[in-house]
Amino acid sequence: MQEAKQEAISILSFGGGVNSVALMILLLQEKQPLDEVVFADTGSEVPETYAYLEIAERYLANRGVPFRTVTRRNRKTLQETCAERRVIPSAVWRWTTRDFKVRPIHSYYRTLGKPINQYLAIAWDEVERMKDSRDDYIVNLFPLVDRRITRAGCVQIIEDAGLPVPEKSGCFFCPFNSLSRWRWLADRHPELYEQAVELEEGSKHFPSQRLTDQVFRARDNVTLRELRTRFEQTGELESGETEVSPCGGECMT
């Protein structure tokens, strides 16, 4: 993998989930170079993530590290963009990660005018997600992998630091949502689940493409509306649920 650049700005790409919170704590505890923490806001995160950003920002401010939120230039949320285009996020093309996470972050990096050492919160048990940066001025660093810290280890770091463990981050209608995540959304935020149903059914590719495709993997063509009915009628479901790797290091960590 790449080596850190000398005289570069060191930035943590922050997703608001367990891994990135743990890495934030670790970097500060070890007094590693950390000039800034940056969060790319899709405008469509779950409420728990937005609430946790305030906790992270206070934690960093008390230690003299600035926290910055970046967005797309046109300021439209991912939900608004999908509704206008009549599409849903693609688990294949992953344009949402590119347009709403990577590009806003990299656009900000370019304004700094210096090389960037970018910390990405990929844990030891998901090393397959590690990738070198395609941009010459950015070096991707993976401290959790270097220290062989797993997701369970990340939870321990957060608890030992006295901070609450965050909910899984990611937009509420992410195509990589697991079955348990959809159930959590239906139970905890039924209004957001309904908005996800509206996006799915409003897509010009519906019903051939669904937000549940990654959960059922063509074993069962279930729409979100049908899935909610199953939740209400049968309780726990046996669906062959699988936890799918999220979009990328700058997305759901």
PDB file of C-alpha atoms in Angstrom:
ATOM      1  CA  MET A   1       0.000   0.000   0.000  1.00  0.00           C
ATOM      2  CA  GLN A   2       0.943   3.660  -0.220  1.00  0.00           C
ATOM      3  CA  GLU A   3       3.192   5.409   2.262  1.00  0.00           C
ATOM      4  CA  ALA A   4       2.354   8.699   3.938  1.00  0.00           C
ATOM      5  CA  LYS A   5       3.625  11.816   2.217  1.00  0.00           C
ATOM      6  CA  GLN A   6       5.920  14.183   4.073  1.00  0.00           C
ATOM      7  CA  GLU A   7       4.626  17.702   4.703  1.00  0.00           C
ATOM      8  CA  ALA A   8       1.106  16.610   3.783  1.00  0.00           C
ATOM      9  CA  ILE A   9      -2.148  17.593   5.502  1.00  0.00           C
ATOM     10  CA  SER A  10      -3.494  14.680   7.535  1.00  0.00           C
ATOM     11  CA  ILE A  11      -7.280  14.302   7.342  1.00  0.00           C
ATOM     12  CA  LEU A  12      -9.690  11.667   8.630  1.00  0.00           C
ATOM     13  CA  SER A  13     -12.499  10.894   6.185  1.00  0.00           C
ATOM     14  CA  PHE A  14     -15.328  10.489   8.680  1.00  0.00           C
ATOM     15  CA  GLY A  15     -18.443   8.427   8.024  1.00  0.00           C
ATOM     16  CA  GLY A  16     -20.062   8.706  11.433  1.00  0.00           C
ATOM     17  CA  GLY A  17     -20.130   4.955  12.105  1.00  0.00           C
ATOM     18  CA  VAL A  18     -18.307   2.644  14.489  1.00  0.00           C
ATOM     19  CA  ASN A  19     -15.080   2.366  12.518  1.00  0.00           C
ATOM     20  CA  SER A  20     -14.506   6.063  11.888  1.00  0.00           C
ATOM     21  CA  VAL A  21     -15.390   7.028  15.458  1.00  0.00           C
ATOM     22  CA  ALA A  22     -12.920   4.446  16.758  1.00  0.00           C
ATOM     23  CA  LEU A  23     -10.235   5.661  14.365  1.00  0.00           C
ATOM     24  CA  MET A  24     -10.830   9.264  15.442  1.00  0.00           C
ATOM     25  CA  ILE A  25     -10.251   8.232  19.051  1.00  0.00           C
ATOM     26  CA  LEU A  26      -7.215   6.110  18.198  1.00  0.00           C
ATOM     27  CA  LEU A  27      -5.483   8.832  16.211  1.00  0.00           C
ATOM     28  CA  LEU A  28      -5.912  11.296  19.059  1.00  0.00           C
ATOM     29  CA  GLN A  29      -4.851   8.838  21.736  1.00  0.00           C
ATOM     30  CA  GLU A  30      -1.700   7.928  19.820  1.00  0.00           C
ATOM     31  CA  LYS A  31      -1.040  11.592  18.982  1.00  0.00           C
ATOM     32  CA  GLN A  32      -0.879  10.782  15.290  1.00  0.00           C
ATOM     33  CA  PRO A  33      -0.878  13.702  12.830  1.00  0.00           C
ATOM     34  CA  LEU A  34      -4.490  14.886  12.480  1.00  0.00           C
ATOM     35  CA  ASP A  35      -5.147  18.315  11.045  1.00  0.00           C
ATOM     36  CA  GLU A  36      -8.855  17.962  10.333  1.00  0.00           C
ATOM     37  CA  VAL A  37     -11.823  15.596  10.215  1.00  0.00           C
ATOM     38  CA  VAL A  38     -14.115  15.801   7.174  1.00  0.00           C
ATOM     39  CA  PHE A  39     -17.637  14.423   6.764  1.00  0.00           C
ATOM     40  CA  ALA A  40     -19.403  14.332   3.383  1.00  0.00           C
ATOM     41  CA  ASP A  41     -23.121  14.847   3.977  1.00  0.00           C
ATOM     42  CA  THR A  42     -25.546  13.258   1.496  1.00  0.00           C
ATOM     43  CA  GLY A  43     -28.408  15.028   3.227  1.00  0.00           C
ATOM     44  CA  SER A  44     -30.044  11.615   3.583  1.00  0.00           C
ATOM     45  CA  GLU A  45     -28.301  10.048   6.569  1.00  0.00           C
ATOM     46  CA  VAL A  46     -30.301   8.529   9.409  1.00  0.00           C
ATOM     47  CA  PRO A  47     -31.142  10.934  12.267  1.00  0.00           C
ATOM     48  CA  GLU A  48     -28.862   9.045  14.657  1.00  0.00           C
ATOM     49  CA  THR A  49     -25.856   9.836  12.477  1.00  0.00           C
ATOM     50  CA  TYR A  50     -26.604  13.554  12.461  1.00  0.00           C
ATOM     51  CA  ALA A  51     -27.006  13.478  16.236  1.00  0.00           C
ATOM     52  CA  TYR A  52     -23.664  11.708  16.624  1.00  0.00           C
ATOM     53  CA  LEU A  53     -21.881  14.299  14.497  1.00  0.00           C
ATOM     54  CA  GLU A  54     -22.480  16.771  17.312  1.00  0.00           C
ATOM     55  CA  ILE A  55     -20.825  14.390  19.788  1.00  0.00           C
ATOM     56  CA  ALA A  56     -17.837  13.897  17.497  1.00  0.00           C
ATOM     57  CA  GLU A  57     -17.497  17.608  16.831  1.00  0.00           C
ATOM     58  CA  ARG A  58     -17.441  18.407  20.575  1.00  0.00           C
ATOM     59  CA  TYR A  59     -14.932  15.632  21.217  1.00  0.00           C
ATOM     60  CA  LEU A  60     -12.631  16.999  18.528  1.00  0.00           C
ATOM     61  CA  ALA A  61     -13.091  20.650  19.524  1.00  0.00           C
ATOM     62  CA  ASN A  62     -11.986  19.827  23.078  1.00  0.00           C
ATOM     63  CA  ARG A  63      -8.767  18.476  21.557  1.00  0.00           C
ATOM     64  CA  GLY A  64      -8.175  21.295  19.113  1.00  0.00           C
ATOM     65  CA  VAL A  65      -9.077  19.452  15.902  1.00  0.00           C
ATOM     66  CA  PRO A  66     -11.514  21.116  13.473  1.00  0.00           C
ATOM     67  CA  PHE A  67     -14.497  19.220  12.057  1.00  0.00           C
ATOM     68  CA  ARG A  68     -15.791  20.106   8.598  1.00  0.00           C
ATOM     69  CA  THR A  69     -18.910  19.029   6.708  1.00  0.00           C
ATOM     70  CA  VAL A  70     -18.872  19.132   2.902  1.00  0.00           C
ATOM     71  CA  THR A  71     -21.702  18.661   0.400  1.00  0.00           C
ATOM     72  CA  ARG A  72     -22.304  18.606  -3.330  1.00  0.00           C
ATOM     73  CA  ARG A  73     -21.963  21.964  -5.001  1.00  0.00           C
ATOM     74  CA  ASN A  74     -25.630  22.150  -6.012  1.00  0.00           C
ATOM     75  CA  ARG A  75     -26.636  21.443  -2.379  1.00  0.00           C
ATOM     76  CA  LYS A  76     -29.332  18.968  -3.440  1.00  0.00           C
ATOM     77  CA  THR A  77     -29.635  15.944  -1.190  1.00  0.00           C
ATOM     78  CA  LEU A  78     -29.271  12.404  -2.422  1.00  0.00           C
ATOM     79  CA  GLN A  79     -32.963  11.837  -1.813  1.00  0.00           C
ATOM     80  CA  GLU A  80     -33.901  14.898  -3.880  1.00  0.00           C
ATOM     81  CA  THR A  81     -31.555  13.857  -6.670  1.00  0.00           C
ATOM     82  CA  CYS A  82     -32.962  10.321  -6.839  1.00  0.00           C
ATOM     83  CA  ALA A  83     -36.535  11.610  -6.855  1.00  0.00           C
ATOM     84  CA  GLU A  84     -35.828  14.114  -9.642  1.00  0.00           C
ATOM     85  CA  ARG A  85     -33.971  11.579 -11.792  1.00  0.00           C
ATOM     86  CA  ARG A  86     -36.450   8.801 -10.933  1.00  0.00           C
ATOM     87  CA  VAL A  87     -33.650   6.408 -10.010  1.00  0.00           C
ATOM     88  CA  ILE A  88     -32.441   4.603  -6.912  1.00  0.00           C
ATOM     89  CA  PRO A  89     -28.822   4.160  -5.779  1.00  0.00           C
ATOM     90  CA  SER A  90     -27.010   1.457  -7.715  1.00  0.00           C
ATOM     91  CA  ALA A  91     -25.121  -1.287  -5.906  1.00  0.00           C
ATOM     92  CA  VAL A  92     -23.276  -1.904  -9.188  1.00  0.00           C
ATOM     93  CA  TRP A  93     -22.338   1.571 -10.437  1.00  0.00           C
ATOM     94  CA  ARG A  94     -22.155   3.215  -7.000  1.00  0.00           C
ATOM     95  CA  TRP A  95     -22.645   6.674  -8.448  1.00  0.00           C
ATOM     96  CA  THR A  96     -23.987   7.899  -5.118  1.00  0.00           C
ATOM     97  CA  THR A  97     -20.669   7.252  -3.375  1.00  0.00           C
ATOM     98  CA  ARG A  98     -18.793   8.944  -6.203  1.00  0.00           C
ATOM     99  CA  ASP A  99     -21.029  12.018  -6.447  1.00  0.00           C
ATOM    100  CA  PHE A 100     -22.043  12.539  -2.822  1.00  0.00           C
ATOM    101  CA  LYS A 101     -19.013  11.312  -0.880  1.00  0.00           C
ATOM    102  CA  VAL A 102     -15.788  11.109  -2.876  1.00  0.00           C
ATOM    103  CA  ARG A 103     -16.183  14.145  -5.134  1.00  0.00           C
ATOM    104  CA  PRO A 104     -17.220  16.639  -2.418  1.00  0.00           C
ATOM    105  CA  ILE A 105     -14.347  15.500  -0.194  1.00  0.00           C
ATOM    106  CA  HIS A 106     -11.781  15.628  -2.977  1.00  0.00           C
ATOM    107  CA  SER A 107     -13.101  18.982  -4.171  1.00  0.00           C
ATOM    108  CA  TYR A 108     -12.404  20.340  -0.699  1.00  0.00           C
ATOM    109  CA  TYR A 109      -8.967  18.728  -0.615  1.00  0.00           C
ATOM    110  CA  ARG A 110      -7.991  20.530  -3.825  1.00  0.00           C
ATOM    111  CA  THR A 111      -8.711  23.900  -2.209  1.00  0.00           C
ATOM    112  CA  LEU A 112      -6.010  23.181   0.373  1.00  0.00           C
ATOM    113  CA  GLY A 113      -3.253  23.199  -2.217  1.00  0.00           C
ATOM    114  CA  LYS A 114      -1.147  20.528  -0.501  1.00  0.00           C
ATOM    115  CA  PRO A 115      -0.759  16.745  -0.574  1.00  0.00           C
ATOM    116  CA  ILE A 116      -3.263  14.880   1.589  1.00  0.00           C
ATOM    117  CA  ASN A 117      -2.702  11.908   3.863  1.00  0.00           C
ATOM    118  CA  GLN A 118      -6.229  10.551   4.097  1.00  0.00           C
ATOM    119  CA  TYR A 119      -7.118   8.210   6.962  1.00  0.00           C
ATOM    120  CA  LEU A 120      -9.823   5.696   6.008  1.00  0.00           C
ATOM    121  CA  ALA A 121     -11.599   3.699   8.707  1.00  0.00           C
ATOM    122  CA  ILE A 122     -11.454   0.205   7.260  1.00  0.00           C
ATOM    123  CA  ALA A 123     -11.129  -2.509   9.902  1.00  0.00           C
ATOM    124  CA  TRP A 124      -8.951  -5.607   9.872  1.00  0.00           C
ATOM    125  CA  ASP A 125     -11.908  -7.887   9.111  1.00  0.00           C
ATOM    126  CA  GLU A 126     -12.746  -6.004   5.901  1.00  0.00           C
ATOM    127  CA  VAL A 127      -9.314  -5.641   4.331  1.00  0.00           C
ATOM    128  CA  GLU A 128     -10.780  -6.367   0.893  1.00  0.00           C
ATOM    129  CA  ARG A 129     -12.095  -2.794   0.888  1.00  0.00           C
ATOM    130  CA  MET A 130      -8.598  -1.297   0.985  1.00  0.00           C
ATOM    131  CA  LYS A 131      -7.661   0.603  -2.166  1.00  0.00           C
ATOM    132  CA  ASP A 132      -4.899   3.020  -3.073  1.00  0.00           C
ATOM    133  CA  SER A 133      -5.958   6.504  -4.069  1.00  0.00           C
ATOM    134  CA  ARG A 134      -6.254   7.211  -7.778  1.00  0.00           C
ATOM    135  CA  ASP A 135      -5.189  10.807  -7.202  1.00  0.00           C
ATOM    136  CA  ASP A 136      -1.468  11.527  -7.022  1.00  0.00           C
ATOM    137  CA  TYR A 137      -1.877  14.143  -4.303  1.00  0.00           C
ATOM    138  CA  ILE A 138      -3.827  11.811  -1.963  1.00  0.00           C
ATOM    139  CA  VAL A 139      -2.403   8.873  -0.029  1.00  0.00           C
ATOM    140  CA  ASN A 140      -4.891   6.500   1.595  1.00  0.00           C
ATOM    141  CA  LEU A 141      -3.846   5.276   5.036  1.00  0.00           C
ATOM    142  CA  PHE A 142      -5.489   2.435   6.978  1.00  0.00           C
ATOM    143  CA  PRO A 143      -4.416   2.588  10.652  1.00  0.00           C
ATOM    144  CA  LEU A 144      -7.045   0.071  11.814  1.00  0.00           C
ATOM    145  CA  VAL A 145      -5.762  -2.522   9.375  1.00  0.00           C
ATOM    146  CA  ASP A 146      -2.152  -1.740  10.256  1.00  0.00           C
ATOM    147  CA  ARG A 147      -2.979  -2.494  13.903  1.00  0.00           C
ATOM    148  CA  ARG A 148      -5.244  -5.465  13.042  1.00  0.00           C
ATOM    149  CA  ILE A 149      -8.183  -3.857  14.795  1.00  0.00           C
ATOM    150  CA  THR A 150     -11.489  -5.528  13.959  1.00  0.00           C
ATOM    151  CA  ARG A 151     -14.958  -4.020  14.144  1.00  0.00           C
ATOM    152  CA  ALA A 152     -15.376  -5.578  17.578  1.00  0.00           C
ATOM    153  CA  GLY A 153     -12.123  -3.909  18.549  1.00  0.00           C
ATOM    154  CA  CYS A 154     -13.504  -0.604  17.312  1.00  0.00           C
ATOM    155  CA  VAL A 155     -16.517  -0.966  19.589  1.00  0.00           C
ATOM    156  CA  GLN A 156     -14.170  -1.619  22.504  1.00  0.00           C
ATOM    157  CA  ILE A 157     -12.124   1.499  21.724  1.00  0.00           C
ATOM    158  CA  ILE A 158     -15.273   3.641  21.743  1.00  0.00           C
ATOM    159  CA  GLU A 159     -16.590   2.159  24.972  1.00  0.00           C
ATOM    160  CA  ASP A 160     -13.202   2.512  26.688  1.00  0.00           C
ATOM    161  CA  ALA A 161     -13.151   6.194  25.695  1.00  0.00           C
ATOM    162  CA  GLY A 162     -16.513   6.729  27.378  1.00  0.00           C
ATOM    163  CA  LEU A 163     -18.362   7.615  24.188  1.00  0.00           C
ATOM    164  CA  PRO A 164     -21.655   6.076  23.034  1.00  0.00           C
ATOM    165  CA  VAL A 165     -21.386   3.502  20.250  1.00  0.00           C
ATOM    166  CA  PRO A 166     -22.933   5.007  17.113  1.00  0.00           C
ATOM    167  CA  GLU A 167     -25.584   3.410  14.953  1.00  0.00           C
ATOM    168  CA  LYS A 168     -24.440   2.129  11.596  1.00  0.00           C
ATOM    169  CA  SER A 169     -24.023   5.069   9.243  1.00  0.00           C
ATOM    170  CA  GLY A 170     -25.184   5.351   5.638  1.00  0.00           C
ATOM    171  CA  CYS A 171     -28.113   6.882   3.789  1.00  0.00           C
ATOM    172  CA  PHE A 172     -31.452   5.509   4.953  1.00  0.00           C
ATOM    173  CA  PHE A 173     -32.289   4.008   1.543  1.00  0.00           C
ATOM    174  CA  CYS A 174     -28.880   2.498   0.859  1.00  0.00           C
ATOM    175  CA  PRO A 175     -29.041  -0.532  -1.489  1.00  0.00           C
ATOM    176  CA  PHE A 176     -26.522  -2.261   0.795  1.00  0.00           C
ATOM    177  CA  ASN A 177     -28.892  -2.198   3.770  1.00  0.00           C
ATOM    178  CA  SER A 178     -29.121  -5.624   5.383  1.00  0.00           C
ATOM    179  CA  LEU A 179     -32.441  -7.191   6.302  1.00  0.00           C
ATOM    180  CA  SER A 180     -31.930  -6.222   9.930  1.00  0.00           C
ATOM    181  CA  ARG A 181     -31.177  -2.652   8.838  1.00  0.00           C
ATOM    182  CA  TRP A 182     -34.439  -2.438   6.865  1.00  0.00           C
ATOM    183  CA  ARG A 183     -36.310  -3.832   9.854  1.00  0.00           C
ATOM    184  CA  TRP A 184     -34.602  -1.317  12.151  1.00  0.00           C
ATOM    185  CA  LEU A 185     -35.605   1.515   9.794  1.00  0.00           C
ATOM    186  CA  ALA A 186     -39.209   0.291   9.578  1.00  0.00           C
ATOM    187  CA  ASP A 187     -39.446   0.061  13.366  1.00  0.00           C
ATOM    188  CA  ARG A 188     -37.453   3.137  14.371  1.00  0.00           C
ATOM    189  CA  HIS A 189     -38.197   5.508  11.497  1.00  0.00           C
ATOM    190  CA  PRO A 190     -41.362   4.392   9.670  1.00  0.00           C
ATOM    191  CA  GLU A 191     -41.587   7.761   7.920  1.00  0.00           C
ATOM    192  CA  LEU A 192     -38.148   7.266   6.384  1.00  0.00           C
ATOM    193  CA  TYR A 193     -39.030   3.702   5.401  1.00  0.00           C
ATOM    194  CA  GLU A 194     -42.091   5.067   3.602  1.00  0.00           C
ATOM    195  CA  GLN A 195     -39.925   7.611   1.806  1.00  0.00           C
ATOM    196  CA  ALA A 196     -37.655   4.761   0.706  1.00  0.00           C
ATOM    197  CA  VAL A 197     -40.721   2.913  -0.605  1.00  0.00           C
ATOM    198  CA  GLU A 198     -41.711   6.018  -2.582  1.00  0.00           C
ATOM    199  CA  LEU A 199     -38.230   6.330  -4.086  1.00  0.00           C
ATOM    200  CA  GLU A 200     -38.157   2.647  -5.042  1.00  0.00           C
ATOM    201  CA  GLU A 201     -41.619   2.639  -6.610  1.00  0.00           C
ATOM    202  CA  GLY A 202     -41.032   6.007  -8.282  1.00  0.00           C
ATOM    203  CA  SER A 203     -37.915   4.754 -10.053  1.00  0.00           C
ATOM    204  CA  LYS A 204     -38.199   4.393 -13.823  1.00  0.00           C
ATOM    205  CA  HIS A 205     -36.515   1.003 -13.428  1.00  0.00           C
ATOM    206  CA  PHE A 206     -39.074  -0.355 -10.949  1.00  0.00           C
ATOM    207  CA  PRO A 207     -39.892  -3.223 -10.434  1.00  0.00           C
ATOM    208  CA  SER A 208     -36.914  -4.761 -12.228  1.00  0.00           C
ATOM    209  CA  GLN A 209     -34.596  -2.925  -9.843  1.00  0.00           C
ATOM    210  CA  ARG A 210     -35.357  -2.776  -6.124  1.00  0.00           C
ATOM    211  CA  LEU A 211     -33.609  -1.485  -3.028  1.00  0.00           C
ATOM    212  CA  THR A 212     -33.809  -4.994  -1.560  1.00  0.00           C
ATOM    213  CA  ASP A 213     -31.895  -6.708  -4.369  1.00  0.00           C
ATOM    214  CA  GLN A 214     -28.667  -7.046  -2.355  1.00  0.00           C
ATOM    215  CA  VAL A 215     -30.495  -8.622   0.588  1.00  0.00           C
ATOM    216  CA  PHE A 216     -32.315 -11.303  -1.377  1.00  0.00           C
ATOM    217  CA  ARG A 217     -29.805 -11.730  -4.210  1.00  0.00           C
ATOM    218  CA  ALA A 218     -32.460 -12.793  -6.755  1.00  0.00           C
ATOM    219  CA  ARG A 219     -33.693 -15.603  -4.480  1.00  0.00           C
ATOM    220  CA  ASP A 220     -36.887 -13.668  -3.887  1.00  0.00           C
ATOM    221  CA  ASN A 221     -38.047 -10.555  -5.738  1.00  0.00           C
ATOM    222  CA  VAL A 222     -39.314  -8.576  -2.768  1.00  0.00           C
ATOM    223  CA  THR A 223     -40.113  -4.879  -2.863  1.00  0.00           C
ATOM    224  CA  LEU A 224     -39.792  -2.664   0.196  1.00  0.00           C
ATOM    225  CA  ARG A 225     -43.567  -2.457   0.501  1.00  0.00           C
ATOM    226  CA  GLU A 226     -43.816  -6.253   0.482  1.00  0.00           C
ATOM    227  CA  LEU A 227     -40.937  -6.523   2.922  1.00  0.00           C
ATOM    228  CA  ARG A 228     -42.701  -4.239   5.390  1.00  0.00           C
ATOM    229  CA  THR A 229     -45.788  -6.422   5.171  1.00  0.00           C
ATOM    230  CA  ARG A 230     -43.694  -9.486   5.944  1.00  0.00           C
ATOM    231  CA  PHE A 231     -42.198  -7.722   8.943  1.00  0.00           C
ATOM    232  CA  GLU A 232     -45.684  -6.932  10.231  1.00  0.00           C
ATOM    233  CA  GLN A 233     -47.109 -10.415   9.611  1.00  0.00           C
ATOM    234  CA  THR A 234     -44.325 -12.846  10.354  1.00  0.00           C
ATOM    235  CA  GLY A 235     -41.812 -11.132  12.615  1.00  0.00           C
ATOM    236  CA  GLU A 236     -38.373 -12.600  11.981  1.00  0.00           C
ATOM    237  CA  LEU A 237     -37.630 -13.551   8.387  1.00  0.00           C
ATOM    238  CA  GLU A 238     -35.411 -16.194   6.871  1.00  0.00           C
ATOM    239  CA  SER A 239     -34.149 -14.643   3.677  1.00  0.00           C
ATOM    240  CA  GLY A 240     -30.541 -15.585   3.229  1.00  0.00           C
ATOM    241  CA  GLU A 241     -29.578 -12.191   4.541  1.00  0.00           C
ATOM    242  CA  THR A 242     -25.998 -11.225   3.922  1.00  0.00           C
ATOM    243  CA  GLU A 243     -23.929  -8.308   5.111  1.00  0.00           C
ATOM    244  CA  VAL A 244     -22.583  -6.748   1.919  1.00  0.00           C
ATOM    245  CA  SER A 245     -19.452  -4.645   1.844  1.00  0.00           C
ATOM    246  CA  PRO A 246     -20.470  -0.983   1.843  1.00  0.00           C
ATOM    247  CA  CYS A 247     -19.757   1.445  -0.942  1.00  0.00           C
ATOM    248  CA  GLY A 248     -16.224   2.386  -0.036  1.00  0.00           C
ATOM    249  CA  GLY A 249     -13.842   3.765   2.524  1.00  0.00           C
ATOM    250  CA  GLU A 250     -15.315   7.236   2.184  1.00  0.00           C
ATOM    251  CA  CYS A 251     -18.914   6.092   2.485  1.00  0.00           C
ATOM    252  CA  MET A 252     -20.276   4.063   5.374  1.00  0.00           C
ATOM    253  CA  THR A 253     -17.514   3.861   7.937  1.00  0.00           C
TER     254      THR A 253
END
